[in-house]
Coordinates of C-alpha atoms in Angstrom, one line a residue:
M1 CA 22.5 49.2 -28.1
N2 CA 21.9 48.6 -31.8
D3 CA 19.4 46.2 -33.3
A4 CA 21.9 43.6 -34.1
G5 CA 23.1 43.4 -30.4
R6 CA 19.5 43.3 -29.1
D7 CA 18.8 40.3 -31.3
L8 CA 21.9 38.5 -29.8
V9 CA 21.0 39.2 -26.2
G10 CA 17.2 38.5 -26.5
Q11 CA 14.6 38.9 -23.9
L12 CA 14.1 36.6 -20.9
P13 CA 10.7 35.7 -19.6
A14 CA 10.3 36.5 -15.8
A15 CA 10.1 32.8 -15.0
A16 CA 13.6 32.4 -16.3
L17 CA 15.0 34.9 -13.8
R18 CA 14.7 32.7 -10.8
R19 CA 15.5 29.1 -10.0
Y20 CA 12.7 26.8 -9.2
C21 CA 13.1 24.0 -6.6
D22 CA 10.4 21.4 -6.4
P23 CA 9.4 21.0 -2.8
A24 CA 8.7 17.3 -3.3
G25 CA 12.6 16.9 -3.7
F26 CA 13.2 18.0 -0.1
Q27 CA 13.2 15.4 2.8
F28 CA 12.0 18.1 5.3
A29 CA 8.8 20.0 5.8
S30 CA 10.6 23.2 7.2
T31 CA 14.2 24.4 7.4
A32 CA 13.7 24.4 11.2
E33 CA 14.2 20.6 11.0
L34 CA 17.7 21.0 9.4
P35 CA 20.8 21.0 11.6
D36 CA 22.8 24.2 12.0
P37 CA 25.6 24.3 9.3
E38 CA 29.0 23.5 10.7
H39 CA 30.7 26.4 9.0
V40 CA 29.6 29.9 7.8
L41 CA 29.6 29.7 4.0
G42 CA 32.0 32.1 2.3
Q43 CA 33.9 32.9 5.5
E44 CA 36.7 30.4 5.3
R45 CA 39.4 33.0 5.6
A46 CA 37.7 34.6 8.6
I47 CA 37.4 31.1 10.4
A48 CA 41.1 30.4 9.5
A49 CA 42.1 33.8 11.1
I50 CA 40.0 33.1 14.2
E51 CA 41.4 29.6 14.5
F52 CA 44.9 31.1 14.2
G53 CA 44.3 33.6 16.9
A54 CA 42.7 31.2 19.2
D55 CA 45.6 28.8 18.9
M56 CA 47.9 31.4 20.4
G57 CA 48.5 29.7 23.7
R58 CA 50.0 32.6 25.5
D59 CA 48.8 35.8 27.3
G60 CA 49.0 39.1 25.3
Y61 CA 47.4 37.9 22.1
N62 CA 43.9 39.1 21.1
L63 CA 41.5 38.8 18.2
F64 CA 40.6 42.0 16.3
V65 CA 37.5 41.4 14.2
L66 CA 36.6 44.1 11.5
G67 CA 33.7 44.1 9.1
Q68 CA 30.5 45.8 8.3
T69 CA 27.9 46.5 10.9
A70 CA 25.4 43.7 11.3
A71 CA 27.5 41.3 9.3
G72 CA 27.4 38.7 12.1
K73 CA 31.0 39.1 13.3
H74 CA 30.2 38.8 16.9
N75 CA 28.0 35.7 16.4
L76 CA 30.7 34.0 14.2
V77 CA 33.4 34.5 16.8
Q78 CA 31.2 33.5 19.7
H79 CA 30.0 30.4 17.9
F80 CA 33.5 29.3 17.0
L81 CA 35.0 29.9 20.5
S82 CA 31.9 28.3 22.2
E83 CA 32.3 25.1 20.1
R84 CA 36.0 25.1 20.8
A85 CA 35.6 25.7 24.6
A86 CA 33.1 22.8 24.7
K87 CA 35.9 20.4 23.6
E88 CA 38.4 21.6 26.1
K89 CA 38.8 20.9 29.8
P90 CA 36.9 23.5 31.8
P91 CA 39.2 26.0 33.5
S92 CA 39.5 26.1 37.3
D93 CA 37.6 28.6 39.5
W94 CA 39.6 31.2 41.2
V95 CA 38.7 33.1 44.3
Y96 CA 40.5 35.9 46.0
V97 CA 40.6 36.3 49.8
N98 CA 41.9 38.9 52.1
N99 CA 45.5 38.7 52.9
F100 CA 45.6 40.0 56.6
A101 CA 49.5 40.3 56.5
Q102 CA 49.4 42.4 53.2
P103 CA 45.9 43.7 52.7
H104 CA 46.9 45.2 49.3
K105 CA 47.8 41.8 48.0
P106 CA 44.9 39.5 48.2
K107 CA 45.6 35.8 48.1
A108 CA 44.4 33.8 45.1
I109 CA 43.0 30.3 45.7
E110 CA 42.4 27.9 42.9
L111 CA 39.3 25.6 43.1
P112 CA 38.1 22.8 41.0
T113 CA 35.7 23.8 38.2
G114 CA 32.3 24.7 39.5
R115 CA 33.4 25.0 43.2
G116 CA 33.7 28.8 43.1
A117 CA 30.0 29.3 43.2
Q118 CA 29.6 26.8 46.0
F119 CA 32.4 28.7 48.0
R120 CA 30.6 32.0 47.3
D121 CA 27.3 30.6 48.5
A122 CA 28.8 29.0 51.6
M123 CA 30.5 32.3 52.5
A124 CA 27.2 34.1 52.2
L125 CA 25.4 31.7 54.5
M126 CA 28.3 31.9 57.0
I127 CA 28.0 35.8 57.0
D128 CA 24.2 35.5 57.6
E129 CA 24.7 33.1 60.4
L130 CA 27.4 35.3 62.0
R131 CA 25.3 38.4 61.7
T132 CA 22.8 36.6 64.1
A133 CA 25.3 34.7 66.2
I134 CA 27.7 37.4 67.2
P135 CA 25.1 39.9 68.6
A136 CA 23.5 37.0 70.4
I137 CA 26.8 36.1 72.1
F138 CA 27.2 39.8 73.4
D139 CA 23.6 39.8 74.7
S140 CA 24.0 36.5 76.6
E141 CA 24.1 36.3 80.4
E142 CA 27.3 34.4 80.4
Y143 CA 29.0 37.2 78.5
R144 CA 27.6 39.9 80.9
A145 CA 28.8 37.8 83.9
R146 CA 32.4 37.6 82.5
R147 CA 32.5 41.2 81.6
N148 CA 31.3 42.1 85.1
S149 CA 33.9 39.9 86.7
I150 CA 36.7 41.8 84.8
N151 CA 35.4 45.2 85.9

């Protein structure tokens, strides 16, 4: 650069290279006191694309999210979908039980939200009780007497 150009540009002091914010102007002691931002800054197109994909109310549609490693893609999508799911009616619980007529086609049973875990726990308790009760029946005197009467 020639001398004339250098004179036009000038030198900057180090203090002019950064912005100073007076801490007295803030109404919080730490950023931990601030609420989480509602949107990710600079990601309006990404949010619009996720919204578009999430609005597809039919099976067979998926979101494909592409970006640099450690760019926060997973967190962005998870945060968006979690907020959206919190506003919607929770889905039913589904359990599958054996179909004795057609064992290769289990029967699906729809339960109210949250009842699937209760059903699972009740089944586990019943199995534990049956593991004790069934052998006890076969060890009883009444069973032995009936079996001997048949023989």
